[in-house]
mmCIF file with all atom_site columns, C-alpha atoms in Angstrom:
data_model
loop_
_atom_site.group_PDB
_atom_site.id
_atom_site.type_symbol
_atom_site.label_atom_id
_atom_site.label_alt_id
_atom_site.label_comp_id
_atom_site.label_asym_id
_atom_site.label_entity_id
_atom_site.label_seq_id
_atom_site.pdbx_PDB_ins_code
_atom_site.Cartn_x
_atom_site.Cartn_y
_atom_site.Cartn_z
_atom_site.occupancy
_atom_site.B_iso_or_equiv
_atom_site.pdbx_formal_charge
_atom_site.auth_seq_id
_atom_site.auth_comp_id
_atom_site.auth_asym_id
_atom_site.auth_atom_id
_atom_site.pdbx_PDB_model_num
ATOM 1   C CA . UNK H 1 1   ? 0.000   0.000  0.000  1.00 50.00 ? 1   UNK H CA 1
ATOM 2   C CA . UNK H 1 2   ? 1.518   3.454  -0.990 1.00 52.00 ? 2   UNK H CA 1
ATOM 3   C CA . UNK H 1 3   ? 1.959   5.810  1.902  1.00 49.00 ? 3   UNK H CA 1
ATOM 4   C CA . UNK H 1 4   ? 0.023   8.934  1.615  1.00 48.00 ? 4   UNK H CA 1
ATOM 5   C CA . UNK H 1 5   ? 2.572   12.364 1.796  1.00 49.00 ? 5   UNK H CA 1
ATOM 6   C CA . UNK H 1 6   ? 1.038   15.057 4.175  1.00 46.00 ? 6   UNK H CA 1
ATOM 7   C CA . UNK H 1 7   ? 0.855   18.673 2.776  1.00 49.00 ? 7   UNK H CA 1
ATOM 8   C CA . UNK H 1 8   ? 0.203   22.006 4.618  1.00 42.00 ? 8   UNK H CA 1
ATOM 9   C CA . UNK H 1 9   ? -0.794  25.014 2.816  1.00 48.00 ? 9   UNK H CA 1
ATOM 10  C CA . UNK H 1 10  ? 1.626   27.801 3.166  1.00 45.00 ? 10  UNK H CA 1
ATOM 11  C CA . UNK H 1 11  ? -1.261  30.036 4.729  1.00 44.00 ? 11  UNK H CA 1
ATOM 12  C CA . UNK H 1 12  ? -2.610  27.461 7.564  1.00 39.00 ? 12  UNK H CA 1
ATOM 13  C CA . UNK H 1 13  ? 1.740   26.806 8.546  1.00 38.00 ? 13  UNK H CA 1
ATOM 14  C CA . UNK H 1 14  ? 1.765   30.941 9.162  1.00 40.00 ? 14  UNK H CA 1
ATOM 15  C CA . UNK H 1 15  ? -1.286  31.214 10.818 1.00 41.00 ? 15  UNK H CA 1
ATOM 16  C CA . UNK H 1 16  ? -0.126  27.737 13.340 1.00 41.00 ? 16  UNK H CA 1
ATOM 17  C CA . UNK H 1 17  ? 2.822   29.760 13.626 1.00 40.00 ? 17  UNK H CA 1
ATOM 18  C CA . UNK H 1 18  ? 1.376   33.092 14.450 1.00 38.00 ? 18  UNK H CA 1
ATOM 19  C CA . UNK H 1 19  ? -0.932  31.223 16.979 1.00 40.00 ? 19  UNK H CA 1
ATOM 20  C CA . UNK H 1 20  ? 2.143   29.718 19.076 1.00 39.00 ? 20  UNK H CA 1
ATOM 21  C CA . UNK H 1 21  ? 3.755   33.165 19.207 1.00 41.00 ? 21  UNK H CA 1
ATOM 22  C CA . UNK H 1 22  ? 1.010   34.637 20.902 1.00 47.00 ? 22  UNK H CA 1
ATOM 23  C CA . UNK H 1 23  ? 0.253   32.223 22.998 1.00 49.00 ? 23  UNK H CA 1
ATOM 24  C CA . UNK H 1 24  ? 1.388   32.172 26.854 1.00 50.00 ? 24  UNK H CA 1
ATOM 25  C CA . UNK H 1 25  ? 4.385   29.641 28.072 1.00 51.00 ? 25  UNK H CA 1
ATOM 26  C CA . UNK H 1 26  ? 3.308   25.985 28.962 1.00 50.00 ? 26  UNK H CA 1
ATOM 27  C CA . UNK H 1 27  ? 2.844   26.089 32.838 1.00 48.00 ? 27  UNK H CA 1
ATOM 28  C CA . UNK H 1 28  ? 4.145   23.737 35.563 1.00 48.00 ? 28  UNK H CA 1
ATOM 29  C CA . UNK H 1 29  ? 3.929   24.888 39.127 1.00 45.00 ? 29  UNK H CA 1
ATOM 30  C CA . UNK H 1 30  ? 7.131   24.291 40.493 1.00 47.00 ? 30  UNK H CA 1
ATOM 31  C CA . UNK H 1 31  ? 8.957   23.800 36.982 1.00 47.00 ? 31  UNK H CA 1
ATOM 32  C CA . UNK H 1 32  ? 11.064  26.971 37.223 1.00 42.00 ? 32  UNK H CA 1
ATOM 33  C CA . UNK H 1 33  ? 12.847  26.378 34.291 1.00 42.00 ? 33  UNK H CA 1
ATOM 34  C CA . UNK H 1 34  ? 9.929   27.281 32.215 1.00 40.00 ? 34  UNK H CA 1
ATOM 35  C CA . UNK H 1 35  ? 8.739   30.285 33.875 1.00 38.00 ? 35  UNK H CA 1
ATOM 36  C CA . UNK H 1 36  ? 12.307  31.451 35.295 1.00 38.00 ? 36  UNK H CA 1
ATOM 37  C CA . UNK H 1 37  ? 11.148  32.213 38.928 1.00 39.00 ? 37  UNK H CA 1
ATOM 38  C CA . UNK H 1 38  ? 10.510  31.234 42.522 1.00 39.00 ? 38  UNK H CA 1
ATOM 39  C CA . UNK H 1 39  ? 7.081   30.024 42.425 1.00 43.00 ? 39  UNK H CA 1
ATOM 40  C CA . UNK H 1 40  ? 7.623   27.548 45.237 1.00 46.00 ? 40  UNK H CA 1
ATOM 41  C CA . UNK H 1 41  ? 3.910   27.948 46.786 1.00 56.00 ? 41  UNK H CA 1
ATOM 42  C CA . UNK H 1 42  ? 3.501   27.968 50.267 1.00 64.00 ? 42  UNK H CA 1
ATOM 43  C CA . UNK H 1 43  ? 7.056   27.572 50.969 1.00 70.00 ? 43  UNK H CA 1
ATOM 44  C CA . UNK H 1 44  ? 9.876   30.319 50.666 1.00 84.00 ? 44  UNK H CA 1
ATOM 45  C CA . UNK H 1 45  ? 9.767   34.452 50.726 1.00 90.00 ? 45  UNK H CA 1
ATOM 46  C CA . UNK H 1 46  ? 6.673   35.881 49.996 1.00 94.00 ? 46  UNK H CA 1
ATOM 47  C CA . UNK H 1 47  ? 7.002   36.975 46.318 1.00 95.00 ? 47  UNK H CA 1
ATOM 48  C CA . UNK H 1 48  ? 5.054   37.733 42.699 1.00 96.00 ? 48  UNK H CA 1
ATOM 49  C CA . UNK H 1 49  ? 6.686   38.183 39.229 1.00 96.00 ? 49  UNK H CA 1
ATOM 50  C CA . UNK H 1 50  ? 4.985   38.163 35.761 1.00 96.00 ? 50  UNK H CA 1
ATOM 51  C CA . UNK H 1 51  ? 6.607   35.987 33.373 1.00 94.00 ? 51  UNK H CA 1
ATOM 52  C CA . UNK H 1 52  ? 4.258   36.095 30.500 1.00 93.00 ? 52  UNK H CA 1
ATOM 53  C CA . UNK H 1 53  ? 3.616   38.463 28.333 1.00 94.00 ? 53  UNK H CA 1
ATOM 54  C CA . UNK H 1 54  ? 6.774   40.098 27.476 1.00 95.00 ? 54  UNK H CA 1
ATOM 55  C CA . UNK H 1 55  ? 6.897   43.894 28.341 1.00 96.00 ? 55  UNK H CA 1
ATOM 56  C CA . UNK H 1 56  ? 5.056   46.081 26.348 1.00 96.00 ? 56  UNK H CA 1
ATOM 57  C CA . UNK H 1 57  ? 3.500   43.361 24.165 1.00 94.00 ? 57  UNK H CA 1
ATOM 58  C CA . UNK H 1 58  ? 0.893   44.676 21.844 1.00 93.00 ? 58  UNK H CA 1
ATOM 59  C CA . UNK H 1 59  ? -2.721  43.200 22.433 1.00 91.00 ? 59  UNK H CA 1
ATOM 60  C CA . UNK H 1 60  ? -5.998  43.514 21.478 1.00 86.00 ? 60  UNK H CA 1
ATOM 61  C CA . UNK H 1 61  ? -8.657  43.736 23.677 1.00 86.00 ? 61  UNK H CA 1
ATOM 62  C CA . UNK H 1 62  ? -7.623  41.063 26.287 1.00 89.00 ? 62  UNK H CA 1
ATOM 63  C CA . UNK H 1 63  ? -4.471  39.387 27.200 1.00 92.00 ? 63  UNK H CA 1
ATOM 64  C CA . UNK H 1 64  ? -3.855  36.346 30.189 1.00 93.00 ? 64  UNK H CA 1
ATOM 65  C CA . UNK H 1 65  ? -1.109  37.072 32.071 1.00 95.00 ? 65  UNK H CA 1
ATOM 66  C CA . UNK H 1 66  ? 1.175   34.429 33.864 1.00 95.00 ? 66  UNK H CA 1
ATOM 67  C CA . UNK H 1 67  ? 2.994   35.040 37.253 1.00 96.00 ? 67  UNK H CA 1
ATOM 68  C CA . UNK H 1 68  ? 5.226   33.135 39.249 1.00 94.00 ? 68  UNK H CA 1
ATOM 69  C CA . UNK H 1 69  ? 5.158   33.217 43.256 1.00 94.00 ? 69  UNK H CA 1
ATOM 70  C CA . UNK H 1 70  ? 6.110   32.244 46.427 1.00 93.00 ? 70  UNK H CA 1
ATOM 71  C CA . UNK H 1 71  ? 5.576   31.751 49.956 1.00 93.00 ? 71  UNK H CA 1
ATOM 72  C CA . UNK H 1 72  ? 1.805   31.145 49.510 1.00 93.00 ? 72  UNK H CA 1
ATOM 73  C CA . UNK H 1 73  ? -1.138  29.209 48.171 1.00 94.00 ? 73  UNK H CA 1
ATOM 74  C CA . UNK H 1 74  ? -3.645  30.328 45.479 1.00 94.00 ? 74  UNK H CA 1
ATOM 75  C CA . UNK H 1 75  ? -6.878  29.938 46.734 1.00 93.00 ? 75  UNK H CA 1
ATOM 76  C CA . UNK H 1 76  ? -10.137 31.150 45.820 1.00 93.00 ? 76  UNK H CA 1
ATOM 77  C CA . UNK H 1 77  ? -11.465 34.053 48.754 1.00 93.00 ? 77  UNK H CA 1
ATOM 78  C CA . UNK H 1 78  ? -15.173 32.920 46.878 1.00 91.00 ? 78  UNK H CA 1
ATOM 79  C CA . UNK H 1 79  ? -15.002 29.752 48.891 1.00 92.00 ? 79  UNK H CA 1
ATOM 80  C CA . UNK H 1 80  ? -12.763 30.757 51.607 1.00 88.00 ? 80  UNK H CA 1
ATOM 81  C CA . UNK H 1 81  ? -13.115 34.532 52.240 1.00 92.00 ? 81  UNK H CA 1
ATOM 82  C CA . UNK H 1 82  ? -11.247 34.367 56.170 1.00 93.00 ? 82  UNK H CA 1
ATOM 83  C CA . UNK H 1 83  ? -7.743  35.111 56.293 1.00 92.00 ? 83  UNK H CA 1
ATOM 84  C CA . UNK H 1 84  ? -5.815  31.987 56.339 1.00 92.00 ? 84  UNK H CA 1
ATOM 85  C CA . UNK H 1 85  ? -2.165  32.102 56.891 1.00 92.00 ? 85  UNK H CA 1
ATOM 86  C CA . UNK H 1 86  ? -0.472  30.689 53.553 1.00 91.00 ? 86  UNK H CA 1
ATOM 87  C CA . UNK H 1 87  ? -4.006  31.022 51.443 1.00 94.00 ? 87  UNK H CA 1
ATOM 88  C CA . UNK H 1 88  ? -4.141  34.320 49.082 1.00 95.00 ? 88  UNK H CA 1
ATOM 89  C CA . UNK H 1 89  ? -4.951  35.035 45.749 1.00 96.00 ? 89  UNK H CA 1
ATOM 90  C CA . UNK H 1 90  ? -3.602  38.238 43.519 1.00 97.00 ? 90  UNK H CA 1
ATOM 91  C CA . UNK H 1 91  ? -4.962  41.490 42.232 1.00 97.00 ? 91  UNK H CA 1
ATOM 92  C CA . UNK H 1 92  ? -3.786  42.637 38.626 1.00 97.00 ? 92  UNK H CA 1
ATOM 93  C CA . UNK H 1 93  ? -4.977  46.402 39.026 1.00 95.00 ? 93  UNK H CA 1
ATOM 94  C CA . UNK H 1 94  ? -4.851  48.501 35.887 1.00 93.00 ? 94  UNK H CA 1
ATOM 95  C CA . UNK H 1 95  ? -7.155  51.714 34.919 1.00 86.00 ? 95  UNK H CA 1
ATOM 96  C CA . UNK H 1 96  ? -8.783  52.214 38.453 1.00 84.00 ? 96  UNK H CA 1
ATOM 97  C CA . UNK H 1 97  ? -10.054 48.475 38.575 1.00 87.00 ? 97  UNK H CA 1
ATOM 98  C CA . UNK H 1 98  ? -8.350  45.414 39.055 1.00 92.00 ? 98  UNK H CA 1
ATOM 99  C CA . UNK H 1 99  ? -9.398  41.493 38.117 1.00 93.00 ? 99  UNK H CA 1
ATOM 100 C CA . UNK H 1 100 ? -9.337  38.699 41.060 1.00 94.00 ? 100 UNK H CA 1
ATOM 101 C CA . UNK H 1 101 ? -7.008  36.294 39.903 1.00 96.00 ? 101 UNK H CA 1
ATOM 102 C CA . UNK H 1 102 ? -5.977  32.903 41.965 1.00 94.00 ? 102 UNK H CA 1
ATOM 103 C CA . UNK H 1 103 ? -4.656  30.722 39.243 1.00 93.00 ? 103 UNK H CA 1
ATOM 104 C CA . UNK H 1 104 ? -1.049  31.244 37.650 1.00 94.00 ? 104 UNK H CA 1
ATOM 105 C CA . UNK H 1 105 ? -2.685  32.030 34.721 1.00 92.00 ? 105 UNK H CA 1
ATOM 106 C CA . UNK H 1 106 ? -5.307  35.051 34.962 1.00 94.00 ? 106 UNK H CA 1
ATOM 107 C CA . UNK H 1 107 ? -7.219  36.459 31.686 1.00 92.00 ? 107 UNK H CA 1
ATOM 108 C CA . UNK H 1 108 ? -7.767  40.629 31.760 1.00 92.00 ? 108 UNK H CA 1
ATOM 109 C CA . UNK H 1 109 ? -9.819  41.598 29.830 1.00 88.00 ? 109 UNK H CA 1
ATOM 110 C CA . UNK H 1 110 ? -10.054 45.786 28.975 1.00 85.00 ? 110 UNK H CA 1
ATOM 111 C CA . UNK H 1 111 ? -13.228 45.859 26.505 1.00 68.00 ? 111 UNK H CA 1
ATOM 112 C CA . UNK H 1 112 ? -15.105 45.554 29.766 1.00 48.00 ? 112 UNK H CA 1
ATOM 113 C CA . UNK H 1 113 ? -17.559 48.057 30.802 1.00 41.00 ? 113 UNK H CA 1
ATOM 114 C CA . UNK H 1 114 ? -15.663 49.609 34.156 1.00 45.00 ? 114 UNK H CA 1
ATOM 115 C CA . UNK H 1 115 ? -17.029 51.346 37.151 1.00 43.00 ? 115 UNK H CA 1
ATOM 116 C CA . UNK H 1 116 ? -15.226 54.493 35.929 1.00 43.00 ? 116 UNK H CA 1
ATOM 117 C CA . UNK H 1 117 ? -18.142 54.537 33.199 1.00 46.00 ? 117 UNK H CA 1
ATOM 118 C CA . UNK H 1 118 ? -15.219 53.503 30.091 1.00 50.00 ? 118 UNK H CA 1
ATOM 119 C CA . UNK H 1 119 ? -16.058 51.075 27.271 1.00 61.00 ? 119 UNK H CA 1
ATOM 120 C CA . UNK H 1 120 ? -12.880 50.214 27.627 1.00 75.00 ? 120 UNK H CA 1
ATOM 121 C CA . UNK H 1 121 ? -8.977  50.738 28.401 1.00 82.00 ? 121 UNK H CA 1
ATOM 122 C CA . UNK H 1 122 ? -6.656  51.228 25.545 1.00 86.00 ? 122 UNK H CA 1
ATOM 123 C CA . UNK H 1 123 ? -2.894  52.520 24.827 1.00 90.00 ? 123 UNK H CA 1
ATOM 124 C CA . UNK H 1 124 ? 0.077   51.633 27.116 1.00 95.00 ? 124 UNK H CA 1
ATOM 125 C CA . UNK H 1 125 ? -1.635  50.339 30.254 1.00 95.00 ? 125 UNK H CA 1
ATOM 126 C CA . UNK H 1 126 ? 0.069   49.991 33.505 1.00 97.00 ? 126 UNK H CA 1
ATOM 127 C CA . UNK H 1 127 ? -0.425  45.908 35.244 1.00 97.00 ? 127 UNK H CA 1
ATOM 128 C CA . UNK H 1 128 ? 0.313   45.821 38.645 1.00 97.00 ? 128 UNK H CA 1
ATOM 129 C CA . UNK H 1 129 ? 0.124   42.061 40.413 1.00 97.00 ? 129 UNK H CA 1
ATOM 130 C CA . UNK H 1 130 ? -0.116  42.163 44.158 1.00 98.00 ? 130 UNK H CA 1
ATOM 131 C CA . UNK H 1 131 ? -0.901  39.201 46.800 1.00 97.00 ? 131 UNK H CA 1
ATOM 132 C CA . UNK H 1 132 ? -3.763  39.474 48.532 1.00 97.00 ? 132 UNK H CA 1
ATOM 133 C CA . UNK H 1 133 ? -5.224  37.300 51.245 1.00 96.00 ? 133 UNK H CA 1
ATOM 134 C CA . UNK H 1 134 ? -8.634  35.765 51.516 1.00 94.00 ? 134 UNK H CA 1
ATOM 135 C CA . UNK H 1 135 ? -10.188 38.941 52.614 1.00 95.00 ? 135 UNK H CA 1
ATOM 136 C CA . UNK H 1 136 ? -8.705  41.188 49.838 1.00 95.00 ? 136 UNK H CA 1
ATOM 137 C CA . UNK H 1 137 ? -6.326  42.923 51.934 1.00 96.00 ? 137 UNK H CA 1
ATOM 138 C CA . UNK H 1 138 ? -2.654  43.479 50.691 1.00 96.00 ? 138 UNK H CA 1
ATOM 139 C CA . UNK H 1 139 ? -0.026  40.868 51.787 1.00 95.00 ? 139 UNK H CA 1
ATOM 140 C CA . UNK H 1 140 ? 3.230   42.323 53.076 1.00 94.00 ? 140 UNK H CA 1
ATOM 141 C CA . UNK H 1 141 ? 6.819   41.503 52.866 1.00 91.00 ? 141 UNK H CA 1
ATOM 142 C CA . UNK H 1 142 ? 9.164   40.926 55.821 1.00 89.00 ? 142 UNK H CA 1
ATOM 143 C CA . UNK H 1 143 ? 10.030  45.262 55.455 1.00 92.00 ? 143 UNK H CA 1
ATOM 144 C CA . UNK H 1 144 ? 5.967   45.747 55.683 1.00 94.00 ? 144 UNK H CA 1
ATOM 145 C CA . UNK H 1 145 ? 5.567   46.912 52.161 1.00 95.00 ? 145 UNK H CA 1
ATOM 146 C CA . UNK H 1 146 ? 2.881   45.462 49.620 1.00 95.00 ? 146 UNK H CA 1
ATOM 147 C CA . UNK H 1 147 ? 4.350   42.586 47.523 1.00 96.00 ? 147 UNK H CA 1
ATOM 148 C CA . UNK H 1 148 ? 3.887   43.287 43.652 1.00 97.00 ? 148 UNK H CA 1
ATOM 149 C CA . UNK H 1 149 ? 5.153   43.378 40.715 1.00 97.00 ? 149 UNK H CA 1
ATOM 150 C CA . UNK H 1 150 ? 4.410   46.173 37.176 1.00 98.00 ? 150 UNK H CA 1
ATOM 151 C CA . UNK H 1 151 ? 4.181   45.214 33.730 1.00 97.00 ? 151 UNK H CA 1
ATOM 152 C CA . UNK H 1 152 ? 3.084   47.113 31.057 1.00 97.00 ? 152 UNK H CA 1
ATOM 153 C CA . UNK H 1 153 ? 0.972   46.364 27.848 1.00 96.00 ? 153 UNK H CA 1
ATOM 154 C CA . UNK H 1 154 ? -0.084  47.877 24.672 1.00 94.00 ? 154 UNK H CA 1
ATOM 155 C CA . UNK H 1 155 ? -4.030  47.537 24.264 1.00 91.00 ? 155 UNK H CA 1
ATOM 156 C CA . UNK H 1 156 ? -5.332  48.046 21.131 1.00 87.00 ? 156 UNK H CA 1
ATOM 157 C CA . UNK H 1 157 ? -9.378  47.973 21.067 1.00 82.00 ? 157 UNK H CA 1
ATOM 158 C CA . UNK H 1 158 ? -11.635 45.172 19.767 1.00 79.00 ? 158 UNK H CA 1
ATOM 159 C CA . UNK H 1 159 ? -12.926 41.916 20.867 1.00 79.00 ? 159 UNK H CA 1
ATOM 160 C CA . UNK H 1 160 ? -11.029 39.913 23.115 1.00 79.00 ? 160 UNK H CA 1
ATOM 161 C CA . UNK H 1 161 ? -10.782 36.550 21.643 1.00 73.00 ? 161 UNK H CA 1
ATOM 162 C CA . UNK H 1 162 ? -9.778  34.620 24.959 1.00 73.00 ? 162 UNK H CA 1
ATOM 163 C CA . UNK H 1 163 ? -12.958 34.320 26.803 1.00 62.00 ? 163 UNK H CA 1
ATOM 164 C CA . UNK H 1 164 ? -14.193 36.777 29.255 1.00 57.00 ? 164 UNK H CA 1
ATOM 165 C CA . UNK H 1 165 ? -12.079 38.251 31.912 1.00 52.00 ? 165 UNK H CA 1
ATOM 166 C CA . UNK H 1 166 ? -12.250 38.967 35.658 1.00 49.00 ? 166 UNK H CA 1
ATOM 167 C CA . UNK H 1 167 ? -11.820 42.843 35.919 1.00 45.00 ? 167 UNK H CA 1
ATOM 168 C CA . UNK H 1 168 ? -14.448 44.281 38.736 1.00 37.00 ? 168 UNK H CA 1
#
């Protein structure tokens, strides 16, 4: 039996390739040598880093941030809303709101309608990740200041085409 030769059209290789660009790192809690960080959970320093996207990416309507971080456990303050030593969850803030994230992986999305009456947030728009614990109330450090981190993306507007975000 003759063995059939696979072909790709030229167009459907660039858009596969397009896709993987823009698409966040595979993500392994505890695998540091994807992410590049601490991310150690409840154990070590209290500490949160983004490690995708790249600063200053350009995005369209959306984008899902990944962060790295240690010394405590992502939890959702939905089911659990006491402070619990080690439990917390993050806050991206950007453009007087912020989205409740408590996965690694968080999708923020700027086409939604904000309190500060905006369709929407676009141009160079300050991130800012910072732990939280179960009662929303900022985590600090061993010096007593807020533990964050910044990044900074380029929204363009239109639809996002990653779901539906968390922004409040």
């Amino acid at each position: 039996m003759a063995r059939q030769r696979a072909t790709f059209s030229p167009m459907l290789l660039i858009a596969a390739s397009l896709l993987a660009a823009c698409a966040p790192p595979p993500y392994v809690p505890g695998d540091t040598s994807q992410t590049g960080g601490a991310d150690t959970g409840p154990s070590g320093a209290l500490d949160i880093g983004f490690t995708w996207p790249p600063n200053e990416t350009n995005v369209t309507g959306c984008v899902t941030v990944v962060v790295d971080y240690s010394g405590i456990t992502l939890t959702d303050p939905t089911v659990n809303p006491e402070p619990t030593d080690g439990q917390g969850h993050y806050h991206v803030t950007f453009a007087d709101t912020y989205a409740l994230c408590s996965a690694p992986y968080c999708l923020i999305d700027f086409d939604t309608d904000m309190d500060s009456g905006t369709d929407g947030v676009t141009g160079l728009v300050t991130l800012t990740a910072q732990i939280m614990d179960n009662a929303h109330q900022p985590l600090l450090d061993d010096a007593g200041d807020p533990v964050s981190d910044t990044l900074f993306v380029n929204v363009t507007a239109g639809e996002c085409a990653e779901g539906s975000g968390s922004a409040y």
